[in-house]
Amino acid sequence: MPDAGGWDFRKMWSGRAGSCCPRVQQGRAEPTPRAGGYNDAMSILTERDRAAVRKEFEKLTGTVKLVVFSQELLAGDLCRQNETLVREVAELSDKITVEILNLALDRERAAKYGVDQVPAIVVEGADADHGIRFYGIPSGYEFSNLIDSIVVVSTGEPALSEETLSALRTLAADVDIKVFSTPT
Amino acid sequence: MRLAQHMAVASDRVRSTTIEATEFPELSRAYHVMGVPKVVINDRVQFEGAVPEKDFLGAVLQAVTDPRPR
């Protein structure tokens, strides 16, 4: 599915040939030292990424809350990277707020959101939780999906055909969709 | 997979969970993920690869109507 803008979001972050997060590509392995070429160790998104996301966020109308679940003991390093990424995204629009929760300590909230893995992100609208979750750090193609989900939650206008919308209105049972993806 | 999250916004019945397969090897094994993207609906209907919206909707409807597990 082509992106509307000129900049391909799929090239974001993961496109930087292994410089971003070798730990992600190796699963839950121990951290490996970065081999240089990384100006700001605390920053995940490049200035170009930020500019592209800012442009995309011009579409935002309603507020969006990103609820992050972390757990230091399970996957501390991945969770910290995830928190950093979510904060960097939220900085790009005043319509986005962030709440960081702990899977072990904030059990009631986790149960309410149905979250049982970390790192996790809940993309919640101002008035409703639409059930959008991300497990794992959303990089590459998933990053573009995260941005897209923020936009659609904010606007409340899904880009679906009339046929799909009317079929969804008649659903008589709950639908749980899991999408397995990878960074590239 | 954008269709899943757009459907989640369109219907209160639909929820969408995107899982980074390499970070969750156990979950991926449990769902027999061989290639990505892989979509699993209600733990019953599954397919690999990007599909047109019409086919995605068909899979959703199949997942809520077909009584046979697969």
PDB file of C-alpha atoms in Angstrom:
ATOM      1  CA  MET A   1       0.000   0.000   0.000  1.00  0.00           C
ATOM      2  CA  PRO A   2       1.745   3.212  -1.102  1.00  0.00           C
ATOM      3  CA  ASP A   3       2.128   6.039   1.375  1.00  0.00           C
ATOM      4  CA  ALA A   4       0.443   9.297   0.623  1.00  0.00           C
ATOM      5  CA  GLY A   5       3.485  11.485   1.150  1.00  0.00           C
ATOM      6  CA  GLY A   6       6.664  11.610  -0.861  1.00  0.00           C
ATOM      7  CA  TRP A   7       8.847  10.094   1.839  1.00  0.00           C
ATOM      8  CA  ASP A   8       8.586   6.361   2.227  1.00  0.00           C
ATOM      9  CA  PHE A   9       8.032   5.752   5.934  1.00  0.00           C
ATOM     10  CA  ARG A  10       9.106   2.169   5.500  1.00  0.00           C
ATOM     11  CA  LYS A  11      12.659   3.352   5.009  1.00  0.00           C
ATOM     12  CA  MET A  12      12.647   4.993   8.373  1.00  0.00           C
ATOM     13  CA  TRP A  13      14.963   3.901  11.089  1.00  0.00           C
ATOM     14  CA  SER A  14      15.460   0.330   9.927  1.00  0.00           C
ATOM     15  CA  GLY A  15      16.791   1.724   6.680  1.00  0.00           C
ATOM     16  CA  ARG A  16      19.975   2.814   8.376  1.00  0.00           C
ATOM     17  CA  ALA A  17      21.769  -0.463   7.777  1.00  0.00           C
ATOM     18  CA  GLY A  18      22.072  -1.906  11.226  1.00  0.00           C
ATOM     19  CA  SER A  19      23.192   1.298  12.875  1.00  0.00           C
ATOM     20  CA  CYS A  20      20.025   1.716  14.870  1.00  0.00           C
ATOM     21  CA  CYS A  21      19.419  -1.243  17.048  1.00  0.00           C
ATOM     22  CA  PRO A  22      21.397  -4.436  16.537  1.00  0.00           C
ATOM     23  CA  ARG A  23      19.752  -5.807  19.646  1.00  0.00           C
ATOM     24  CA  VAL A  24      16.381  -5.759  17.979  1.00  0.00           C
ATOM     25  CA  GLN A  25      17.636  -7.740  15.022  1.00  0.00           C
ATOM     26  CA  GLN A  26      19.199 -10.269  17.349  1.00  0.00           C
ATOM     27  CA  GLY A  27      16.112 -10.697  19.466  1.00  0.00           C
ATOM     28  CA  ARG A  28      16.706 -10.388  23.170  1.00  0.00           C
ATOM     29  CA  ALA A  29      20.469 -10.710  23.043  1.00  0.00           C
ATOM     30  CA  GLU A  30      22.786  -8.684  25.229  1.00  0.00           C
ATOM     31  CA  PRO A  31      23.482  -5.122  24.120  1.00  0.00           C
ATOM     32  CA  THR A  32      26.291  -4.747  21.639  1.00  0.00           C
ATOM     33  CA  PRO A  33      28.383  -1.589  21.419  1.00  0.00           C
ATOM     34  CA  ARG A  34      27.553   0.716  18.568  1.00  0.00           C
ATOM     35  CA  ALA A  35      30.211   0.973  15.904  1.00  0.00           C
ATOM     36  CA  GLY A  36      30.085   4.728  15.557  1.00  0.00           C
ATOM     37  CA  GLY A  37      28.361   6.797  12.914  1.00  0.00           C
ATOM     38  CA  TYR A  38      25.758   7.672  15.483  1.00  0.00           C
ATOM     39  CA  ASN A  39      25.826  11.317  16.444  1.00  0.00           C
ATOM     40  CA  ASP A  40      23.296  11.420  19.207  1.00  0.00           C
ATOM     41  CA  ALA A  41      23.188   8.232  21.223  1.00  0.00           C
ATOM     42  CA  MET A  42      19.937   9.270  22.890  1.00  0.00           C
ATOM     43  CA  SER A  43      18.049   9.964  19.691  1.00  0.00           C
ATOM     44  CA  ILE A  44      16.434   7.279  17.562  1.00  0.00           C
ATOM     45  CA  LEU A  45      14.700   9.277  14.854  1.00  0.00           C
ATOM     46  CA  THR A  46      16.739  11.283  12.391  1.00  0.00           C
ATOM     47  CA  GLU A  47      15.889  14.874  11.574  1.00  0.00           C
ATOM     48  CA  ARG A  48      14.523  13.644   8.254  1.00  0.00           C
ATOM     49  CA  ASP A  49      12.286  11.126  10.025  1.00  0.00           C
ATOM     50  CA  ARG A  50      11.002  13.869  12.302  1.00  0.00           C
ATOM     51  CA  ALA A  51      10.205  16.175   9.415  1.00  0.00           C
ATOM     52  CA  ALA A  52       8.270  13.417   7.622  1.00  0.00           C
ATOM     53  CA  VAL A  53       6.302  12.477  10.729  1.00  0.00           C
ATOM     54  CA  ARG A  54       5.571  16.109  11.558  1.00  0.00           C
ATOM     55  CA  LYS A  55       4.099  16.509   8.096  1.00  0.00           C
ATOM     56  CA  GLU A  56       1.977  13.396   8.579  1.00  0.00           C
ATOM     57  CA  PHE A  57       0.819  14.703  11.965  1.00  0.00           C
ATOM     58  CA  GLU A  58      -0.608  17.817  10.327  1.00  0.00           C
ATOM     59  CA  LYS A  59      -3.615  15.574   9.669  1.00  0.00           C
ATOM     60  CA  LEU A  60      -4.273  15.054  13.399  1.00  0.00           C
ATOM     61  CA  THR A  61      -7.555  16.442  14.720  1.00  0.00           C
ATOM     62  CA  GLY A  62      -8.321  14.721  18.045  1.00  0.00           C
ATOM     63  CA  THR A  63      -5.889  13.927  20.824  1.00  0.00           C
ATOM     64  CA  VAL A  64      -4.181  10.541  20.998  1.00  0.00           C
ATOM     65  CA  LYS A  65      -2.699   8.857  24.032  1.00  0.00           C
ATOM     66  CA  LEU A  66       0.159   6.409  23.682  1.00  0.00           C
ATOM     67  CA  VAL A  67       0.161   4.074  26.663  1.00  0.00           C
ATOM     68  CA  VAL A  68       3.458   2.237  26.924  1.00  0.00           C
ATOM     69  CA  PHE A  69       3.980  -0.925  28.942  1.00  0.00           C
ATOM     70  CA  SER A  70       7.505  -1.795  30.037  1.00  0.00           C
ATOM     71  CA  GLN A  71       9.085  -4.237  32.420  1.00  0.00           C
ATOM     72  CA  GLU A  72      12.710  -3.811  33.310  1.00  0.00           C
ATOM     73  CA  LEU A  73      13.316  -7.422  34.329  1.00  0.00           C
ATOM     74  CA  LEU A  74      11.788  -9.002  31.233  1.00  0.00           C
ATOM     75  CA  ALA A  75      13.262  -6.856  28.485  1.00  0.00           C
ATOM     76  CA  GLY A  76      14.708  -3.721  29.995  1.00  0.00           C
ATOM     77  CA  ASP A  77      16.804  -2.693  27.071  1.00  0.00           C
ATOM     78  CA  LEU A  78      14.064  -3.141  24.480  1.00  0.00           C
ATOM     79  CA  CYS A  79      11.593  -1.364  26.751  1.00  0.00           C
ATOM     80  CA  ARG A  80      13.883   1.632  27.188  1.00  0.00           C
ATOM     81  CA  GLN A  81      14.366   1.896  23.433  1.00  0.00           C
ATOM     82  CA  ASN A  82      10.618   1.632  22.976  1.00  0.00           C
ATOM     83  CA  GLU A  83       9.961   4.383  25.535  1.00  0.00           C
ATOM     84  CA  THR A  84      12.524   6.629  23.865  1.00  0.00           C
ATOM     85  CA  LEU A  85      10.970   6.079  20.442  1.00  0.00           C
ATOM     86  CA  VAL A  86       7.437   6.772  21.695  1.00  0.00           C
ATOM     87  CA  ARG A  87       8.562   9.955  23.456  1.00  0.00           C
ATOM     88  CA  GLU A  88      10.323  11.145  20.309  1.00  0.00           C
ATOM     89  CA  VAL A  89       7.168  10.539  18.286  1.00  0.00           C
ATOM     90  CA  ALA A  90       4.974  12.301  20.848  1.00  0.00           C
ATOM     91  CA  GLU A  91       7.256  15.349  20.777  1.00  0.00           C
ATOM     92  CA  LEU A  92       6.266  15.888  17.162  1.00  0.00           C
ATOM     93  CA  SER A  93       2.675  16.883  17.929  1.00  0.00           C
ATOM     94  CA  ASP A  94       0.999  18.619  20.850  1.00  0.00           C
ATOM     95  CA  LYS A  95      -2.014  16.372  20.272  1.00  0.00           C
ATOM     96  CA  ILE A  96      -0.143  13.295  21.512  1.00  0.00           C
ATOM     97  CA  THR A  97       0.384  12.384  25.151  1.00  0.00           C
ATOM     98  CA  VAL A  98       2.400   9.526  26.613  1.00  0.00           C
ATOM     99  CA  GLU A  99       1.902   7.403  29.695  1.00  0.00           C
ATOM    100  CA  ILE A 100       4.504   4.846  30.714  1.00  0.00           C
ATOM    101  CA  LEU A 101       3.268   1.908  32.766  1.00  0.00           C
ATOM    102  CA  ASN A 102       4.890  -1.172  34.256  1.00  0.00           C
ATOM    103  CA  LEU A 103       3.432  -4.529  33.253  1.00  0.00           C
ATOM    104  CA  ALA A 104       4.143  -6.057  36.670  1.00  0.00           C
ATOM    105  CA  LEU A 105       3.104  -3.105  38.847  1.00  0.00           C
ATOM    106  CA  ASP A 106       0.197  -1.697  36.854  1.00  0.00           C
ATOM    107  CA  ARG A 107      -1.572  -5.015  36.556  1.00  0.00           C
ATOM    108  CA  GLU A 108      -5.092  -3.648  36.539  1.00  0.00           C
ATOM    109  CA  ARG A 109      -4.338  -1.277  33.698  1.00  0.00           C
ATOM    110  CA  ALA A 110      -2.581  -4.061  31.801  1.00  0.00           C
ATOM    111  CA  ALA A 111      -5.582  -6.336  32.245  1.00  0.00           C
ATOM    112  CA  LYS A 112      -7.939  -3.568  31.186  1.00  0.00           C
ATOM    113  CA  TYR A 113      -5.941  -3.056  27.998  1.00  0.00           C
ATOM    114  CA  GLY A 114      -5.441  -6.784  27.520  1.00  0.00           C
ATOM    115  CA  VAL A 115      -1.678  -6.331  27.388  1.00  0.00           C
ATOM    116  CA  ASP A 116       0.476  -9.279  28.469  1.00  0.00           C
ATOM    117  CA  GLN A 117       3.768  -8.658  26.654  1.00  0.00           C
ATOM    118  CA  VAL A 118       6.458  -5.981  26.727  1.00  0.00           C
ATOM    119  CA  PRO A 119       7.408  -3.720  25.185  1.00  0.00           C
ATOM    120  CA  ALA A 120       3.855  -2.778  24.272  1.00  0.00           C
ATOM    121  CA  ILE A 121       2.146   0.347  22.975  1.00  0.00           C
ATOM    122  CA  VAL A 122      -1.575   1.093  23.169  1.00  0.00           C
ATOM    123  CA  VAL A 123      -2.781   3.723  20.702  1.00  0.00           C
ATOM    124  CA  GLU A 124      -5.798   5.215  22.432  1.00  0.00           C
ATOM    125  CA  GLY A 125      -8.181   7.918  21.259  1.00  0.00           C
ATOM    126  CA  ALA A 126      -9.421  10.800  23.389  1.00  0.00           C
ATOM    127  CA  ASP A 127     -12.804   9.193  23.894  1.00  0.00           C
ATOM    128  CA  ALA A 128     -12.249   5.559  23.065  1.00  0.00           C
ATOM    129  CA  ASP A 129      -9.805   2.685  23.085  1.00  0.00           C
ATOM    130  CA  HIS A 130     -10.128   1.112  19.656  1.00  0.00           C
ATOM    131  CA  GLY A 131      -8.060  -1.925  20.565  1.00  0.00           C
ATOM    132  CA  ILE A 132      -4.888  -1.007  18.685  1.00  0.00           C
ATOM    133  CA  ARG A 133      -1.751  -2.544  20.190  1.00  0.00           C
ATOM    134  CA  PHE A 134       1.870  -2.909  19.171  1.00  0.00           C
ATOM    135  CA  TYR A 135       4.087  -5.578  20.705  1.00  0.00           C
ATOM    136  CA  GLY A 136       7.776  -4.941  20.194  1.00  0.00           C
ATOM    137  CA  ILE A 137       9.585  -1.827  19.090  1.00  0.00           C
ATOM    138  CA  PRO A 138       7.821  -0.521  15.998  1.00  0.00           C
ATOM    139  CA  SER A 139      10.635   0.053  13.545  1.00  0.00           C
ATOM    140  CA  GLY A 140      10.751   0.065   9.777  1.00  0.00           C
ATOM    141  CA  TYR A 141       7.432  -0.878   8.265  1.00  0.00           C
ATOM    142  CA  GLU A 142       5.864  -1.162  11.696  1.00  0.00           C
ATOM    143  CA  PHE A 143       6.933   2.368  12.475  1.00  0.00           C
ATOM    144  CA  SER A 144       4.919   3.569   9.506  1.00  0.00           C
ATOM    145  CA  ASN A 145       1.992   1.546  10.857  1.00  0.00           C
ATOM    146  CA  LEU A 146       2.341   3.197  14.259  1.00  0.00           C
ATOM    147  CA  ILE A 147       2.261   6.647  12.673  1.00  0.00           C
ATOM    148  CA  ASP A 148      -0.685   5.611  10.497  1.00  0.00           C
ATOM    149  CA  SER A 149      -2.572   4.258  13.512  1.00  0.00           C
ATOM    150  CA  ILE A 150      -2.069   7.539  15.385  1.00  0.00           C
ATOM    151  CA  VAL A 151      -3.505   9.435  12.424  1.00  0.00           C
ATOM    152  CA  VAL A 152      -6.531   7.170  12.001  1.00  0.00           C
ATOM    153  CA  VAL A 153      -7.292   7.143  15.743  1.00  0.00           C
ATOM    154  CA  SER A 154      -6.997  10.927  15.838  1.00  0.00           C
ATOM    155  CA  THR A 155      -9.199  11.580  12.814  1.00  0.00           C
ATOM    156  CA  GLY A 156     -11.579   8.677  13.406  1.00  0.00           C
ATOM    157  CA  GLU A 157     -11.741   8.268   9.643  1.00  0.00           C
ATOM    158  CA  PRO A 158     -10.589   4.822   8.562  1.00  0.00           C
ATOM    159  CA  ALA A 159      -9.523   4.549   4.937  1.00  0.00           C
ATOM    160  CA  LEU A 160     -11.831   1.675   4.072  1.00  0.00           C
ATOM    161  CA  SER A 161     -14.360   1.107   1.330  1.00  0.00           C
ATOM    162  CA  GLU A 162     -18.072   1.608   1.948  1.00  0.00           C
ATOM    163  CA  GLU A 163     -18.536  -2.117   1.463  1.00  0.00           C
ATOM    164  CA  THR A 164     -16.030  -2.927   4.217  1.00  0.00           C
ATOM    165  CA  LEU A 165     -17.490  -0.344   6.587  1.00  0.00           C
ATOM    166  CA  SER A 166     -21.021  -1.653   6.186  1.00  0.00           C
ATOM    167  CA  ALA A 167     -19.882  -5.273   6.625  1.00  0.00           C
ATOM    168  CA  LEU A 168     -18.025  -4.325   9.820  1.00  0.00           C
ATOM    169  CA  ARG A 169     -21.169  -2.659  11.173  1.00  0.00           C
ATOM    170  CA  THR A 170     -22.957  -6.015  11.062  1.00  0.00           C
ATOM    171  CA  LEU A 171     -20.299  -7.994  12.969  1.00  0.00           C
ATOM    172  CA  ALA A 172     -22.013 -10.217  15.520  1.00  0.00           C
ATOM    173  CA  ALA A 173     -18.857 -11.340  17.316  1.00  0.00           C
ATOM    174  CA  ASP A 174     -15.562  -9.874  18.436  1.00  0.00           C
ATOM    175  CA  VAL A 175     -12.657  -9.991  16.009  1.00  0.00           C
ATOM    176  CA  ASP A 176      -9.077 -10.297  17.218  1.00  0.00           C
ATOM    177  CA  ILE A 177      -6.533  -9.618  14.487  1.00  0.00           C
ATOM    178  CA  LYS A 178      -2.891 -10.437  15.089  1.00  0.00           C
ATOM    179  CA  VAL A 179      -0.408  -9.184  12.531  1.00  0.00           C
ATOM    180  CA  PHE A 180       3.087 -10.624  12.718  1.00  0.00           C
ATOM    181  CA  SER A 181       5.650  -8.341  11.172  1.00  0.00           C
ATOM    182  CA  THR A 182       9.384  -7.680  11.097  1.00  0.00           C
ATOM    183  CA  PRO A 183      11.485  -4.506  11.123  1.00  0.00           C
ATOM    184  CA  THR A 184      12.172  -4.549   7.381  1.00  0.00           C
TER     185      THR A 184
ATOM    186  CA  MET B   1      -0.867  -4.107   8.083  1.00  0.00           C
ATOM    187  CA  ARG B   2      -2.902  -0.947   7.922  1.00  0.00           C
ATOM    188  CA  LEU B   3      -6.212  -2.610   7.164  1.00  0.00           C
ATOM    189  CA  ALA B   4      -6.289  -4.224  10.614  1.00  0.00           C
ATOM    190  CA  GLN B   5      -5.875  -0.980  12.534  1.00  0.00           C
ATOM    191  CA  HIS B   6      -8.296   0.879  10.282  1.00  0.00           C
ATOM    192  CA  MET B   7     -10.866  -1.855  10.892  1.00  0.00           C
ATOM    193  CA  ALA B   8     -10.237  -1.498  14.626  1.00  0.00           C
ATOM    194  CA  VAL B   9     -11.146   2.187  14.426  1.00  0.00           C
ATOM    195  CA  ALA B  10     -14.155   1.443  12.220  1.00  0.00           C
ATOM    196  CA  SER B  11     -15.643  -1.185  14.545  1.00  0.00           C
ATOM    197  CA  ASP B  12     -15.738  -1.592  18.320  1.00  0.00           C
ATOM    198  CA  ARG B  13     -15.770  -5.330  17.687  1.00  0.00           C
ATOM    199  CA  VAL B  14     -12.330  -5.348  16.059  1.00  0.00           C
ATOM    200  CA  ARG B  15      -8.976  -5.166  17.794  1.00  0.00           C
ATOM    201  CA  SER B  16      -5.597  -5.143  16.106  1.00  0.00           C
ATOM    202  CA  THR B  17      -2.335  -6.309  17.620  1.00  0.00           C
ATOM    203  CA  THR B  18       0.848  -5.889  15.619  1.00  0.00           C
ATOM    204  CA  ILE B  19       3.602  -8.175  16.832  1.00  0.00           C
ATOM    205  CA  GLU B  20       7.261  -7.774  16.005  1.00  0.00           C
ATOM    206  CA  ALA B  21       7.997 -11.396  15.146  1.00  0.00           C
ATOM    207  CA  THR B  22      11.742 -11.472  15.883  1.00  0.00           C
ATOM    208  CA  GLU B  23      11.266  -9.938  19.337  1.00  0.00           C
ATOM    209  CA  PHE B  24       8.648 -12.538  20.240  1.00  0.00           C
ATOM    210  CA  PRO B  25       9.999 -15.855  18.961  1.00  0.00           C
ATOM    211  CA  GLU B  26       7.792 -17.948  21.266  1.00  0.00           C
ATOM    212  CA  LEU B  27       4.614 -16.223  20.159  1.00  0.00           C
ATOM    213  CA  SER B  28       5.750 -16.531  16.552  1.00  0.00           C
ATOM    214  CA  ARG B  29       6.399 -20.239  16.975  1.00  0.00           C
ATOM    215  CA  ALA B  30       3.035 -20.750  18.657  1.00  0.00           C
ATOM    216  CA  TYR B  31       1.343 -19.218  15.624  1.00  0.00           C
ATOM    217  CA  HIS B  32       3.606 -20.986  13.117  1.00  0.00           C
ATOM    218  CA  VAL B  33       4.919 -17.784  11.621  1.00  0.00           C
ATOM    219  CA  MET B  34       7.078 -18.778   8.649  1.00  0.00           C
ATOM    220  CA  GLY B  35       6.872 -15.554   6.681  1.00  0.00           C
ATOM    221  CA  VAL B  36       5.685 -12.029   7.314  1.00  0.00           C
ATOM    222  CA  PRO B  37       3.385 -10.293   7.310  1.00  0.00           C
ATOM    223  CA  LYS B  38       1.262 -13.069   8.725  1.00  0.00           C
ATOM    224  CA  VAL B  39      -2.284 -12.358   9.831  1.00  0.00           C
ATOM    225  CA  VAL B  40      -4.163 -14.515  12.340  1.00  0.00           C
ATOM    226  CA  ILE B  41      -7.819 -13.727  12.995  1.00  0.00           C
ATOM    227  CA  ASN B  42      -9.545 -15.085  16.121  1.00  0.00           C
ATOM    228  CA  ASP B  43      -6.799 -17.741  16.268  1.00  0.00           C
ATOM    229  CA  ARG B  44      -8.644 -19.558  13.463  1.00  0.00           C
ATOM    230  CA  VAL B  45      -8.276 -17.943  10.073  1.00  0.00           C
ATOM    231  CA  GLN B  46      -4.781 -17.129   8.891  1.00  0.00           C
ATOM    232  CA  PHE B  47      -2.907 -16.021   5.808  1.00  0.00           C
ATOM    233  CA  GLU B  48       0.487 -14.731   4.797  1.00  0.00           C
ATOM    234  CA  GLY B  49       1.363 -11.695   2.755  1.00  0.00           C
ATOM    235  CA  ALA B  50      -0.458  -8.504   1.863  1.00  0.00           C
ATOM    236  CA  VAL B  51      -3.931  -9.014   0.456  1.00  0.00           C
ATOM    237  CA  PRO B  52      -6.506  -6.656  -1.062  1.00  0.00           C
ATOM    238  CA  GLU B  53      -9.034  -5.101   1.302  1.00  0.00           C
ATOM    239  CA  LYS B  54     -11.837  -7.279  -0.097  1.00  0.00           C
ATOM    240  CA  ASP B  55      -9.935 -10.475   0.729  1.00  0.00           C
ATOM    241  CA  PHE B  56      -8.954  -9.206   4.165  1.00  0.00           C
ATOM    242  CA  LEU B  57     -12.599  -8.486   4.911  1.00  0.00           C
ATOM    243  CA  GLY B  58     -13.492 -11.952   3.626  1.00  0.00           C
ATOM    244  CA  ALA B  59     -11.068 -13.495   6.112  1.00  0.00           C
ATOM    245  CA  VAL B  60     -12.551 -11.425   8.961  1.00  0.00           C
ATOM    246  CA  LEU B  61     -16.075 -12.509   8.076  1.00  0.00           C
ATOM    247  CA  GLN B  62     -14.967 -16.107   7.743  1.00  0.00           C
ATOM    248  CA  ALA B  63     -13.380 -15.948  11.199  1.00  0.00           C
ATOM    249  CA  VAL B  64     -16.661 -14.913  12.821  1.00  0.00           C
ATOM    250  CA  THR B  65     -18.996 -17.145  10.826  1.00  0.00           C
ATOM    251  CA  ASP B  66     -17.175 -20.378  10.081  1.00  0.00           C
ATOM    252  CA  PRO B  67     -17.644 -22.754  13.026  1.00  0.00           C
ATOM    253  CA  ARG B  68     -14.822 -25.068  11.975  1.00  0.00           C
ATOM    254  CA  PRO B  69     -11.428 -24.412  13.502  1.00  0.00           C
ATOM    255  CA  ARG B  70      -8.529 -24.358  11.058  1.00  0.00           C
TER     256      ARG B  70
END
